[in-house]
mmCIF file of C-alpha atoms in Angstrom:
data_model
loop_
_atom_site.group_PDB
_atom_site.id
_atom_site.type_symbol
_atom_site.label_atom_id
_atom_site.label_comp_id
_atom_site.label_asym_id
_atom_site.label_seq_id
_atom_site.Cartn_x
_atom_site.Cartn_y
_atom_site.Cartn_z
ATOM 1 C CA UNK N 1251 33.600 106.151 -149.637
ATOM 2 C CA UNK N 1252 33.726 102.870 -151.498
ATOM 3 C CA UNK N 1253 31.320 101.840 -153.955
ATOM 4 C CA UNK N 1254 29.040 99.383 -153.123
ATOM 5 C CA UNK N 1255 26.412 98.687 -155.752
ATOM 6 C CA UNK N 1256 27.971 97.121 -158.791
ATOM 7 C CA UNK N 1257 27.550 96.726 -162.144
ATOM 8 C CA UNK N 1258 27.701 93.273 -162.778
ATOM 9 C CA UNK N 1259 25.920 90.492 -164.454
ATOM 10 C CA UNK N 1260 22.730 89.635 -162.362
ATOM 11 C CA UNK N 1261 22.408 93.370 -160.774
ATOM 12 C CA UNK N 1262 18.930 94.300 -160.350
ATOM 13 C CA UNK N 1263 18.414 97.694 -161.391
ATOM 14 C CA UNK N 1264 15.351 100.360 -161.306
ATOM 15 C CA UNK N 1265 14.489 101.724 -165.015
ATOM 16 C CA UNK N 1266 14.228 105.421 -164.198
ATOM 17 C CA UNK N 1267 13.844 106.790 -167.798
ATOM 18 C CA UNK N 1268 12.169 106.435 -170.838
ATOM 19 C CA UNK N 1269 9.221 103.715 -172.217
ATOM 20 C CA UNK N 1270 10.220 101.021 -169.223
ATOM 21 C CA UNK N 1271 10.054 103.817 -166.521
ATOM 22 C CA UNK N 1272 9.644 102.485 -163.109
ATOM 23 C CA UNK N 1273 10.482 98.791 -163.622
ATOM 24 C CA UNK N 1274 12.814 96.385 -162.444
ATOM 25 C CA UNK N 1275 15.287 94.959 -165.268
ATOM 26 C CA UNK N 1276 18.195 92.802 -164.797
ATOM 27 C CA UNK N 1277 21.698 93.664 -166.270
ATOM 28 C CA UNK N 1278 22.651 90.240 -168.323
ATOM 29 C CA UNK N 1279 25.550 92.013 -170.216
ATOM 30 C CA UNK N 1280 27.450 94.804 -170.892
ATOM 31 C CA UNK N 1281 27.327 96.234 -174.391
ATOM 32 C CA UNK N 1282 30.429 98.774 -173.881
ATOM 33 C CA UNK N 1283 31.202 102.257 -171.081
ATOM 34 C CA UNK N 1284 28.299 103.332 -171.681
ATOM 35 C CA UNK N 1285 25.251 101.154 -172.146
ATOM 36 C CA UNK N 1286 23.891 97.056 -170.639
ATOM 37 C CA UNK N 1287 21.913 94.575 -171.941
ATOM 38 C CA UNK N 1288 19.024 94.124 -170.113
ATOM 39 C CA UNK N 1289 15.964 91.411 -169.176
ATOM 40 C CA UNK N 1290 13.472 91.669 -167.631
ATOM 41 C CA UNK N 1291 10.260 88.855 -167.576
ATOM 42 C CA UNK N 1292 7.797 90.689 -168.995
ATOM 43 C CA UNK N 1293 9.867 92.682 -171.718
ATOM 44 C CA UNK N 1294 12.472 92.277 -174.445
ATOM 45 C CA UNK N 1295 15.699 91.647 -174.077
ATOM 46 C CA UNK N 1296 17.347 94.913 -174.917
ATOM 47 C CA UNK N 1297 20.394 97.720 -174.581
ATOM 48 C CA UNK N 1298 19.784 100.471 -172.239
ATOM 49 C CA UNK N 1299 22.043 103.384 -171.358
ATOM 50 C CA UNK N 1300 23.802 103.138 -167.694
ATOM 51 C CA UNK N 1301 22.052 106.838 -167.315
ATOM 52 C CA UNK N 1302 18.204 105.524 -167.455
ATOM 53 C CA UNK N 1303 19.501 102.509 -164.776
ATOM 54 C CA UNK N 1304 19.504 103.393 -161.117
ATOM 55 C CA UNK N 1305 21.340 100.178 -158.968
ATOM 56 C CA UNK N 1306 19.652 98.348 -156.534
ATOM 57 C CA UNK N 1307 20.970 96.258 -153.725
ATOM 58 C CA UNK N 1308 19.402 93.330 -154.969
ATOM 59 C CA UNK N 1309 21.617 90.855 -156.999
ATOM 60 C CA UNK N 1310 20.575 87.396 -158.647
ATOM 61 C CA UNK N 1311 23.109 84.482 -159.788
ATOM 62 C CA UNK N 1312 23.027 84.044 -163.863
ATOM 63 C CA UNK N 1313 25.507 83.339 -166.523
ATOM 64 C CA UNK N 1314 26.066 86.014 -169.082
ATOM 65 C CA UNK N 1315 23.094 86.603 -171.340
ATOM 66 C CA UNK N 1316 20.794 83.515 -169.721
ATOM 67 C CA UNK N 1317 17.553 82.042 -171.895
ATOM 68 C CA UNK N 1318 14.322 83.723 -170.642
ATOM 69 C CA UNK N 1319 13.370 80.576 -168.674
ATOM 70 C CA UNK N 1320 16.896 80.304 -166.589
ATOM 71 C CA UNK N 1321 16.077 84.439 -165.967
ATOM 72 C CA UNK N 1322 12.773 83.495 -164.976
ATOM 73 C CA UNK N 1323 13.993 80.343 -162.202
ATOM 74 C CA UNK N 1324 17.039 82.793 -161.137
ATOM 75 C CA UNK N 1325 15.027 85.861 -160.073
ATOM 76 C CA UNK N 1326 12.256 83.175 -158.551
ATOM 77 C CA UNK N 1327 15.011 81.404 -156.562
ATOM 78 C CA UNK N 1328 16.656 84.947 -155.484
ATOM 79 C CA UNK N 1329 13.031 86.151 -154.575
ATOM 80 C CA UNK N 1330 13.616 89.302 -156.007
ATOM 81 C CA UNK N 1331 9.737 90.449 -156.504
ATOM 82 C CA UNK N 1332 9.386 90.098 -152.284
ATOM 83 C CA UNK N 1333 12.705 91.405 -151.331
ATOM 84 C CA UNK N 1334 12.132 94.706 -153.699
ATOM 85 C CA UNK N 1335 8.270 94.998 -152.547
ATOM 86 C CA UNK N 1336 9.546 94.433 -148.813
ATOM 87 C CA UNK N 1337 12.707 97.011 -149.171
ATOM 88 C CA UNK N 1338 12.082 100.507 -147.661
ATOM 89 C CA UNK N 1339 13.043 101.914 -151.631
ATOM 90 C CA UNK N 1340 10.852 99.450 -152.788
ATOM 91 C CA UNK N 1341 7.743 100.056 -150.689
ATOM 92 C CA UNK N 1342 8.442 103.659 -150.735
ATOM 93 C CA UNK N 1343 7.273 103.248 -154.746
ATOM 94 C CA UNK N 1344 4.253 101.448 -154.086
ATOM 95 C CA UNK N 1345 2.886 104.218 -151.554
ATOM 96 C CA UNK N 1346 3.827 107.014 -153.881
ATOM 97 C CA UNK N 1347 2.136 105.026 -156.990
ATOM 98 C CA UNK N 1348 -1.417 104.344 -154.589
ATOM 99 C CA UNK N 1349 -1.244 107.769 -153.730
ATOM 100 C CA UNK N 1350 -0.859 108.943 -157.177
ATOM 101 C CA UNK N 1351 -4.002 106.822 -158.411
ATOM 102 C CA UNK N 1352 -6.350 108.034 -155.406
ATOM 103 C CA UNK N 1353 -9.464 109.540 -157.031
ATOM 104 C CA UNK N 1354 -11.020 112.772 -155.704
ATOM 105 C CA UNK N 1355 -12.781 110.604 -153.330
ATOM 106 C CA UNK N 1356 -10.211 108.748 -151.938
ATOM 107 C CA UNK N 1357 -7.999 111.874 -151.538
ATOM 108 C CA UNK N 1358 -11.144 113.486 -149.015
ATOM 109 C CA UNK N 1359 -10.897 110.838 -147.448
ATOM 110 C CA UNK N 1360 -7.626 110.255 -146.821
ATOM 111 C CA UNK N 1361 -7.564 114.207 -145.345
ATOM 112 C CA UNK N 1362 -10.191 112.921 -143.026
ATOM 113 C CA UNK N 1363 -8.135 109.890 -141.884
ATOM 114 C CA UNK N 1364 -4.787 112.480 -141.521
ATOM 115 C CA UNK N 1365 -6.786 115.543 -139.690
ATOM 116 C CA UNK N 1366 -8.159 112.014 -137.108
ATOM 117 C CA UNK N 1367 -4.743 111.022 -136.470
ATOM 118 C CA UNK N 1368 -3.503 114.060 -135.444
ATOM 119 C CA UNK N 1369 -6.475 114.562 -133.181
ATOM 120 C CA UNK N 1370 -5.307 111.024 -131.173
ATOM 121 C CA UNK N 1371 -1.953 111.843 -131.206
ATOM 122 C CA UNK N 1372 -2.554 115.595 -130.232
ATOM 123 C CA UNK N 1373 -4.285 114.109 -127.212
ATOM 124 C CA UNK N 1374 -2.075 111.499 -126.099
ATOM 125 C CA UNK N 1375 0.937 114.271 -126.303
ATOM 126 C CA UNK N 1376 -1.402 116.726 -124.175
ATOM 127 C CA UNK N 1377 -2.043 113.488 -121.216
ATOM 128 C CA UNK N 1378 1.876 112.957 -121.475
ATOM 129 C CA UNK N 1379 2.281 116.486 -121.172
ATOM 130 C CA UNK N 1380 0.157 116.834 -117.810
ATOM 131 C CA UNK N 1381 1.313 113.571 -116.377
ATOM 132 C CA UNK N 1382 5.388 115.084 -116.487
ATOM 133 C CA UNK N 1383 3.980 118.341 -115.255
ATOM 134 C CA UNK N 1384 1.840 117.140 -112.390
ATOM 135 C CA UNK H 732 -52.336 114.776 -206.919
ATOM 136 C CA UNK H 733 -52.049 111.348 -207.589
ATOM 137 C CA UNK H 734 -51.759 108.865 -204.643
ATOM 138 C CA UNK H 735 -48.120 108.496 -203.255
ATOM 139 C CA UNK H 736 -46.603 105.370 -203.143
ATOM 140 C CA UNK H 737 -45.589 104.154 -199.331
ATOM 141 C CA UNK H 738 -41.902 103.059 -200.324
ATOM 142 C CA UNK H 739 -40.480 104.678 -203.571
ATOM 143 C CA UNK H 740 -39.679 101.911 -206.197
ATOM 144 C CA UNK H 741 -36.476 100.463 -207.435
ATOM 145 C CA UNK H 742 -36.214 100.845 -210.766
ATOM 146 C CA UNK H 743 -37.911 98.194 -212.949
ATOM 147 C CA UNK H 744 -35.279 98.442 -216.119
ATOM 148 C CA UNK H 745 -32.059 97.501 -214.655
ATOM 149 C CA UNK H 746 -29.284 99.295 -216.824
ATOM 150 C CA UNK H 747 -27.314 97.372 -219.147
ATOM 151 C CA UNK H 748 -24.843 100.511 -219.285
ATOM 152 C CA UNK H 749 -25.734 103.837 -218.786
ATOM 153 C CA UNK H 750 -28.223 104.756 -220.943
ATOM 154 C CA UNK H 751 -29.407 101.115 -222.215
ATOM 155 C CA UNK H 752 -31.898 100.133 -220.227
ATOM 156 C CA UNK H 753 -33.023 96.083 -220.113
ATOM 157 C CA UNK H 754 -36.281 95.917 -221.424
ATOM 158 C CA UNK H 755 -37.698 97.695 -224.318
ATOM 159 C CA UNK H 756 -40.332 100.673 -224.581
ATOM 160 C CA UNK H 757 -42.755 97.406 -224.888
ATOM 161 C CA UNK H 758 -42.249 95.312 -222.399
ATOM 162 C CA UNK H 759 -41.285 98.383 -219.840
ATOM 163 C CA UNK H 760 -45.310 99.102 -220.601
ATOM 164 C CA UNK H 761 -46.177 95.743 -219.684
ATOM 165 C CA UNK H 762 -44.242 95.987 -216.534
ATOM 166 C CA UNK H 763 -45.425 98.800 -215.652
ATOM 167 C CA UNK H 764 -48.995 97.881 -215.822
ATOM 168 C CA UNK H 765 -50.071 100.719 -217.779
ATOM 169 C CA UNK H 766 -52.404 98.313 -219.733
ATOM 170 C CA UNK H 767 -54.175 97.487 -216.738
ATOM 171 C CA UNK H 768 -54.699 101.507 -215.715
ATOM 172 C CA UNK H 769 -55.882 101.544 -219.133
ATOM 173 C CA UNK H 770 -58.756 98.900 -218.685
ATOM 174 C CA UNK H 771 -59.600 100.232 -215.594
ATOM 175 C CA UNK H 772 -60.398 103.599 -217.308
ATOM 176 C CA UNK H 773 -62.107 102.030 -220.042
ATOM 177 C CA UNK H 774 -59.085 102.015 -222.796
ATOM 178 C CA UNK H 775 -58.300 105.934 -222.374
ATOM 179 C CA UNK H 776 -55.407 106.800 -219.798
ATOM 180 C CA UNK H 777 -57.053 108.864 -216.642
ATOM 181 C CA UNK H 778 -57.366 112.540 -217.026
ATOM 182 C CA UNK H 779 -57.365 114.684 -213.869
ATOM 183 C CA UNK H 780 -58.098 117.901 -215.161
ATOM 184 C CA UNK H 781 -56.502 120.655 -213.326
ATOM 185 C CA UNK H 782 -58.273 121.890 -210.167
ATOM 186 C CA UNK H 783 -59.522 125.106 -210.171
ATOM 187 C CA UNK H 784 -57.090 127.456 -208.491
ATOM 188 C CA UNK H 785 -58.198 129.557 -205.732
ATOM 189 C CA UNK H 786 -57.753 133.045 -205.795
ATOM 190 C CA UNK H 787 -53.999 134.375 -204.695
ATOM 191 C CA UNK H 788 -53.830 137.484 -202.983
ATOM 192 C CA UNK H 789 -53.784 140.711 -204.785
ATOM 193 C CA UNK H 790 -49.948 141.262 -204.843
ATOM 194 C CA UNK H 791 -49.474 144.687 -204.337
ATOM 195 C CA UNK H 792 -46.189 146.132 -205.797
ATOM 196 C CA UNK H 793 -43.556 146.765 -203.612
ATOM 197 C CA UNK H 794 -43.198 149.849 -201.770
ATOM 198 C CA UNK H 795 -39.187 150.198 -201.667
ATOM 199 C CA UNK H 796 -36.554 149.018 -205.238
ATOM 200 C CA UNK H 797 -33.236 148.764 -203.657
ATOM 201 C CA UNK H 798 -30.488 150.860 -206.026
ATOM 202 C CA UNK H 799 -28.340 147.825 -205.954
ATOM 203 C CA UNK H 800 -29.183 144.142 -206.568
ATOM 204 C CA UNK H 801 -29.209 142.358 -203.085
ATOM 205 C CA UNK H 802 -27.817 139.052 -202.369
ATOM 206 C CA UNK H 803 -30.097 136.270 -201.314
ATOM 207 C CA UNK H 804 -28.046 134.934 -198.674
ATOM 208 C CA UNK H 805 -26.628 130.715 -198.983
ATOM 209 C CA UNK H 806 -29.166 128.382 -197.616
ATOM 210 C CA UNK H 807 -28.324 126.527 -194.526
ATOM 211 C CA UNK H 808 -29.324 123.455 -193.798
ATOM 212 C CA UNK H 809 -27.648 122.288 -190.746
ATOM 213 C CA UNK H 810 -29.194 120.917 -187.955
ATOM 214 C CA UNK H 811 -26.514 120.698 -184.935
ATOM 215 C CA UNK H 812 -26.542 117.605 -183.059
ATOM 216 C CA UNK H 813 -27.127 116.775 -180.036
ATOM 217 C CA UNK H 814 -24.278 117.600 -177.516
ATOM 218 C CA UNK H 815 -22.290 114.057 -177.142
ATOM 219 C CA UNK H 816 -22.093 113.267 -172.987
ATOM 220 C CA UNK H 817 -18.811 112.363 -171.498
ATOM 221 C CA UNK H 818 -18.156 108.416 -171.714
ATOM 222 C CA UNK H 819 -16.925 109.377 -167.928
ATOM 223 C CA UNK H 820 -20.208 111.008 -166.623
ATOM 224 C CA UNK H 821 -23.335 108.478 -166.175
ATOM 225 C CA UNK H 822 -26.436 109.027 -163.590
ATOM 226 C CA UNK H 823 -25.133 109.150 -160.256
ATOM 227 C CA UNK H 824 -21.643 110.560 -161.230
ATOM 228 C CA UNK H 825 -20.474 112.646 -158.381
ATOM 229 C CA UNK H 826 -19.746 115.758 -160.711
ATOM 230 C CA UNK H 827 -17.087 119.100 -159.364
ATOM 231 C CA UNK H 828 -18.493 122.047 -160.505
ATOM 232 C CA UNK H 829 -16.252 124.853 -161.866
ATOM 233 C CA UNK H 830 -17.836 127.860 -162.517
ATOM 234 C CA UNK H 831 -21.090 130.262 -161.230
ATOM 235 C CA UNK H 832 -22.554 130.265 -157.648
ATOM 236 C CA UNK H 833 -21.802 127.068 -157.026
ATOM 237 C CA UNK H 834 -18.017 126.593 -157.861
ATOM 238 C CA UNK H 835 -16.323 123.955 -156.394
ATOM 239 C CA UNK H 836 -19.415 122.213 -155.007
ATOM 240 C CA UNK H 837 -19.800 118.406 -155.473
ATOM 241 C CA UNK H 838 -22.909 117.323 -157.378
ATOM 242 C CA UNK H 839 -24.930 114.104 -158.208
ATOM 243 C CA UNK H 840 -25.615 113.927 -162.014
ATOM 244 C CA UNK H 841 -29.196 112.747 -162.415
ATOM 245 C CA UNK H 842 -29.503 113.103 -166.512
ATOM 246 C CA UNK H 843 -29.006 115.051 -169.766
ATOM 247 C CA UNK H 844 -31.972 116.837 -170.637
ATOM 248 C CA UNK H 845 -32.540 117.428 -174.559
ATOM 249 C CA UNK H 846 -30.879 120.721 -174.955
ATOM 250 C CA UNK H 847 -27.558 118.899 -173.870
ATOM 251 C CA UNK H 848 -27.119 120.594 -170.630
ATOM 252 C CA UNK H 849 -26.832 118.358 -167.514
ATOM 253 C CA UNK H 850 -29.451 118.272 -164.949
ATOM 254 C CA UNK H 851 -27.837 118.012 -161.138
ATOM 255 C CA UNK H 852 -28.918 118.306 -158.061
ATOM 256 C CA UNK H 853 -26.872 118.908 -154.563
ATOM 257 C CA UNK H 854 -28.511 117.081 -152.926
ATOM 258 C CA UNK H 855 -29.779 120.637 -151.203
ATOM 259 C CA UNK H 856 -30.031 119.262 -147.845
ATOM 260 C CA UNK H 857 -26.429 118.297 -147.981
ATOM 261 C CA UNK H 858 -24.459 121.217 -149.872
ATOM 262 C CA UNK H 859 -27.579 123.785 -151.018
ATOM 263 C CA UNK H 860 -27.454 122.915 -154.750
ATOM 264 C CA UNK H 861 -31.181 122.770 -155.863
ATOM 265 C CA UNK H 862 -31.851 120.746 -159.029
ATOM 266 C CA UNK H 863 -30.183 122.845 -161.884
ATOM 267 C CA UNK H 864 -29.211 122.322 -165.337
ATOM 268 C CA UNK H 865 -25.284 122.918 -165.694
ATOM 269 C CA UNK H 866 -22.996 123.147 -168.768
ATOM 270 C CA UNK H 867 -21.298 119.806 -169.563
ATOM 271 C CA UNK H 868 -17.846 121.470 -170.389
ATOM 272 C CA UNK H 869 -17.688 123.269 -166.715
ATOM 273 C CA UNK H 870 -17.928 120.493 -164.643
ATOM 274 C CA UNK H 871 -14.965 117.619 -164.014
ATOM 275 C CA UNK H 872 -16.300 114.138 -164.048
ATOM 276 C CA UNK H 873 -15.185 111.929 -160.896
ATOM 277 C CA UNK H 874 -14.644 108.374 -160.833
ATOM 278 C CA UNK H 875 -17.300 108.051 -157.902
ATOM 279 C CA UNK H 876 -20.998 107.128 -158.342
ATOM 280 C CA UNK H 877 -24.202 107.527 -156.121
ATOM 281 C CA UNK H 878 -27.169 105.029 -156.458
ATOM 282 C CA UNK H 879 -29.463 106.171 -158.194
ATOM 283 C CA UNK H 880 -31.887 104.002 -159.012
ATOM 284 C CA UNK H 881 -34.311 105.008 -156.790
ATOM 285 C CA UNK H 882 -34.816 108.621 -158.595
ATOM 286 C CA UNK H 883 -37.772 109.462 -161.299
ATOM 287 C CA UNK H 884 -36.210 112.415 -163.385
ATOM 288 C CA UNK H 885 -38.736 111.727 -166.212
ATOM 289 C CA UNK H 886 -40.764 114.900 -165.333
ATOM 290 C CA UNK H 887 -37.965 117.129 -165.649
ATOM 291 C CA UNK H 888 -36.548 118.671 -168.692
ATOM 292 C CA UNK H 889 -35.844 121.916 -170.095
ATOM 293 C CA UNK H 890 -39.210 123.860 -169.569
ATOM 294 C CA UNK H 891 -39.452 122.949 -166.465
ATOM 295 C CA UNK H 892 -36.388 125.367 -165.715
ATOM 296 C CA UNK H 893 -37.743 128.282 -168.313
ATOM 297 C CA UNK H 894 -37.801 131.557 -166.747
ATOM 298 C CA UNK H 895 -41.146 132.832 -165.776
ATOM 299 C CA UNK H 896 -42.370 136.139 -167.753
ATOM 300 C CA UNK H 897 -43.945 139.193 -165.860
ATOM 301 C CA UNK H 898 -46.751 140.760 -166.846
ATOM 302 C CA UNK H 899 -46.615 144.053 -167.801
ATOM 303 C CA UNK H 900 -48.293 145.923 -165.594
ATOM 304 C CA UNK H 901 -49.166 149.544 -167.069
ATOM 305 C CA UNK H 902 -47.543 152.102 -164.944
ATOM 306 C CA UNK H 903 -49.455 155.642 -163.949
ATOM 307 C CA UNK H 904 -47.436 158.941 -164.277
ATOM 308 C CA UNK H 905 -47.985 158.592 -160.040
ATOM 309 C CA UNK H 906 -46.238 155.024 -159.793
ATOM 310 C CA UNK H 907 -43.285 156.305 -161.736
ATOM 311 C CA UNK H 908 -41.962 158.279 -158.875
ATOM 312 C CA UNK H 909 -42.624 155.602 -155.786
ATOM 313 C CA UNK H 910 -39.816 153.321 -155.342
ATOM 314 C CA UNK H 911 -40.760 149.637 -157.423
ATOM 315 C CA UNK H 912 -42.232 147.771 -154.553
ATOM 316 C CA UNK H 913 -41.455 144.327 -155.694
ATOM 317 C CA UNK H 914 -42.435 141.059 -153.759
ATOM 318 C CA UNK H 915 -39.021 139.227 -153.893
ATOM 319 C CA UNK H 916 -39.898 136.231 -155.968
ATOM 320 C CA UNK H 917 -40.655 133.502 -153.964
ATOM 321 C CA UNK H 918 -39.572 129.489 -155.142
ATOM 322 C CA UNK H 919 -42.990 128.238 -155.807
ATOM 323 C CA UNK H 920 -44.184 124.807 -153.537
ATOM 324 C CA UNK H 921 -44.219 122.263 -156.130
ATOM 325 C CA UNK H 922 -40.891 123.034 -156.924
ATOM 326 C CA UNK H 923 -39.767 122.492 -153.527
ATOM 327 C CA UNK H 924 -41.530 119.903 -153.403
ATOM 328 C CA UNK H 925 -39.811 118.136 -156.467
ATOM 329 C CA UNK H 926 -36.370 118.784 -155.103
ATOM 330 C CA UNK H 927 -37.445 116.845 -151.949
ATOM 331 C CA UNK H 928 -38.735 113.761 -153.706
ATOM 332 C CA UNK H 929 -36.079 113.762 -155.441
ATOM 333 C CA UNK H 930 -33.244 114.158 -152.949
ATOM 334 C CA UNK H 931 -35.150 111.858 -150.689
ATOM 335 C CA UNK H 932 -34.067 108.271 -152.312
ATOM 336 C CA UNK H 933 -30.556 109.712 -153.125
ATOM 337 C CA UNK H 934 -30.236 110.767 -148.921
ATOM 338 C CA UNK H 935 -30.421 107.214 -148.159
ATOM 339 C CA UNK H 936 -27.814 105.797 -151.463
ATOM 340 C CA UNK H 937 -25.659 108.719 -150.025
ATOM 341 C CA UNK H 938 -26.121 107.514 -146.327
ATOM 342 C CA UNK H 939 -25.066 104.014 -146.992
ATOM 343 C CA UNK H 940 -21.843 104.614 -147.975
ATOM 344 C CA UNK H 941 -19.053 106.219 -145.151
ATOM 345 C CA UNK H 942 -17.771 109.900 -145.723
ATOM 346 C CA UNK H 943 -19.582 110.436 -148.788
ATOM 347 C CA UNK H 944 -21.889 112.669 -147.234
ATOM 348 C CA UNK H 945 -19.460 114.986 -145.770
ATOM 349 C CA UNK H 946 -17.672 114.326 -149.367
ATOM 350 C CA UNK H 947 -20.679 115.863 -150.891
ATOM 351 C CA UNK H 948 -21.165 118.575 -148.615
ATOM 352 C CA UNK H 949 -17.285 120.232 -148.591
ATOM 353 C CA UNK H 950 -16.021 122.179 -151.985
ATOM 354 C CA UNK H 951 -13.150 121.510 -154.059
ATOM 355 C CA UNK H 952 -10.339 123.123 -154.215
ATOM 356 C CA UNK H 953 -6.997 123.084 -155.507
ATOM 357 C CA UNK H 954 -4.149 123.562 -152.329
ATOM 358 C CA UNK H 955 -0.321 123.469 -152.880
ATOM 359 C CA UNK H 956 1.831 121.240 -154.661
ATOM 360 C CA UNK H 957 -1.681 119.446 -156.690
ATOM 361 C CA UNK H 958 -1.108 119.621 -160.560
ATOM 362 C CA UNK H 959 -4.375 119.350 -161.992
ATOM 363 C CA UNK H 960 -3.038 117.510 -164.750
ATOM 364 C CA UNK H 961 -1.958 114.901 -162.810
ATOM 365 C CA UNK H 962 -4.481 114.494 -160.408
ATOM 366 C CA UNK H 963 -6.481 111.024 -160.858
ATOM 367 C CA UNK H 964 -10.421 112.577 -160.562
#
């Protein structure tokens, strides 16, 4: 099987490790085997190991280690907050973060909202059932 | 006993270092007015001759000399203070209880009484808690909040909830052997009554919002794969 997600200058990548942990950086160099230089628009420009990055599909067009302002118009012109937010990784996070944050409340109430939908379904299998009988 | 001053006085001789004071044995006279005490009592300072004491008991001596000298024990002076409330927990914090009868049931905190325990009630038509007083550190704090501003809780507070004593009743040689025929203790009206005035402004907070009745009435508990320290309350 080939490789298809690169490390390369403009890669978006997923920090999966460490102080940054869950946030999208962009690889603007490589420092040597083992570690990247890495931006991001909210943080400081620094190394990272290639073991706390996890590569995304997402790529953006830069030179090699771009001011913070080209970074900024680059991942703006690539879209890259709406194309992560509307991948199935990417949304995948967000559900797993809301559901993580749901107070004691919420989580009651989200048991009610599971045990309803099961009801509806459970009774639309049991029509479909008796229609292919009958 | 000479009349007492309302605030206690600064000093009137500032030191000039310690043990100089400003103003001499002269003018600290002046200042202090002693001349005018003087003229008021007709150039003789006032005498208050000393009170006639009354009578102290007759001591009588001691009936017991321990063989060893025994230790007066260290004065104490501490007075504890008053148990510091949770920053999370306010009135109308929906509150999980953890411990006792009532374990897992989900409360409305009305207020902290003065002993530092937290007074709570169910409400009892929803999940059967009455109004009780419950331990701060048993009890996890949600995030969620009832109204209520509707509730008066100035009438409660820890007498209220004191245990009532029995009177002893004297019991003949008879009585001894019949089985105790006791009455089993009834809740007394007004106390019913209370819990119903009480819970009747918080029904209709409850009422307005969706689910949080039937929030209030089911228990907590912890199922499979929830790590308590990383549950959001």
């Amino acid at each position: 099987m080939p490789f298809k997600r690169y490390v390369e200058i403009g890669r978006v990548a997923l920090v999966n490790y460490g102080k940054d942990h869950g946030k999208l950086v962009v690889i603007v160099d490589v420092v040597d085997q083992n570690r990247a230089l890495v931006d991001a628009p909210d943080m400081v420009r620094s190394q990272m190991n290639f073991k706390r990055l996890t590569l995304t599909d997402i790529k953006i067009d830069i030179n090699k280690v771009p001011k913070k302002k080209t970074l900024i118009d680059a991942m703006e012109k690539a879209d890259v907050k709406n194309k992560w937010e509307n991948s199935s990784w990417g949304r995948k996070l967000i559900v797993q973060k809301r559901r993580a944050s749901l107070d004691d409340f919420g989580r009651f109430k989200l048991m009610l909202a599971k045990i309803k939908k099961a009801g509806i379904v459970r009774q639309e299998l049991a029509k479909l059932k008796k229609e292919t009988s009958a | 006993m000479a009349a007492k001053r309302k605030t206690p006085v600064k000093t009137r001789n500032p030191d000039l270092i310690r043990g100089v004071g400003k103003y001499s044995r002269s003018k600290m006279y002046h200042k202090r007015g002693l001349w005018a005490i003087k003229a008021k009592n007709g150039g003789v300072f006032p005498r208050h001759d000393p009170q006639p004491k009354a009578d102290a008991a007759i001591e009588k001596p001691p009936k017991f000399y321990p063989a060893e000298d025994v230790k007066k024990p260290l004065l104490n002076k501490r007075k504890p203070k008053p148990t510091k409330l949770r920053a999370s927990i306010t009135p109308g914090t929906v509150l999980i209880l953890l411990a006792g009868r009532f374990m897992g049931k989900r409360v409305v905190f009305l207020k902290q009484l003065s002993s530092g325990l937290l007074l709570v009630t169910g409400p009892f038509k929803i999940n059967g808690v009455p109004l009780r007083r419950v331990n701060q550190s048993y009890v996890i704090a949600t995030s969620t909040k009832v109204d209520v501003s509707g509730v008066n809780v100035e009438k409660f507070d820890d007498k209220y909830f004191a245990k009532e004593v029995p009177k002893k009743k004297k019991k003949s040689e008879g009585e001894f052997f019949e089985a105790e025929k006791e009455d089993k203790k009834k809740l007394p009206e007004d106390k019913k009554e209370d819990q119903k005035a009480v819970d009747a402004s918080l029904l209709k907070s409850i009422e307005g919002v969706p689910d949080l009745k039937a929030y209030l009435a089911a228990r907590f508990s912890l199922k499979s794969g929830m790590k308590p320290h990383e549950l959001v309350f």
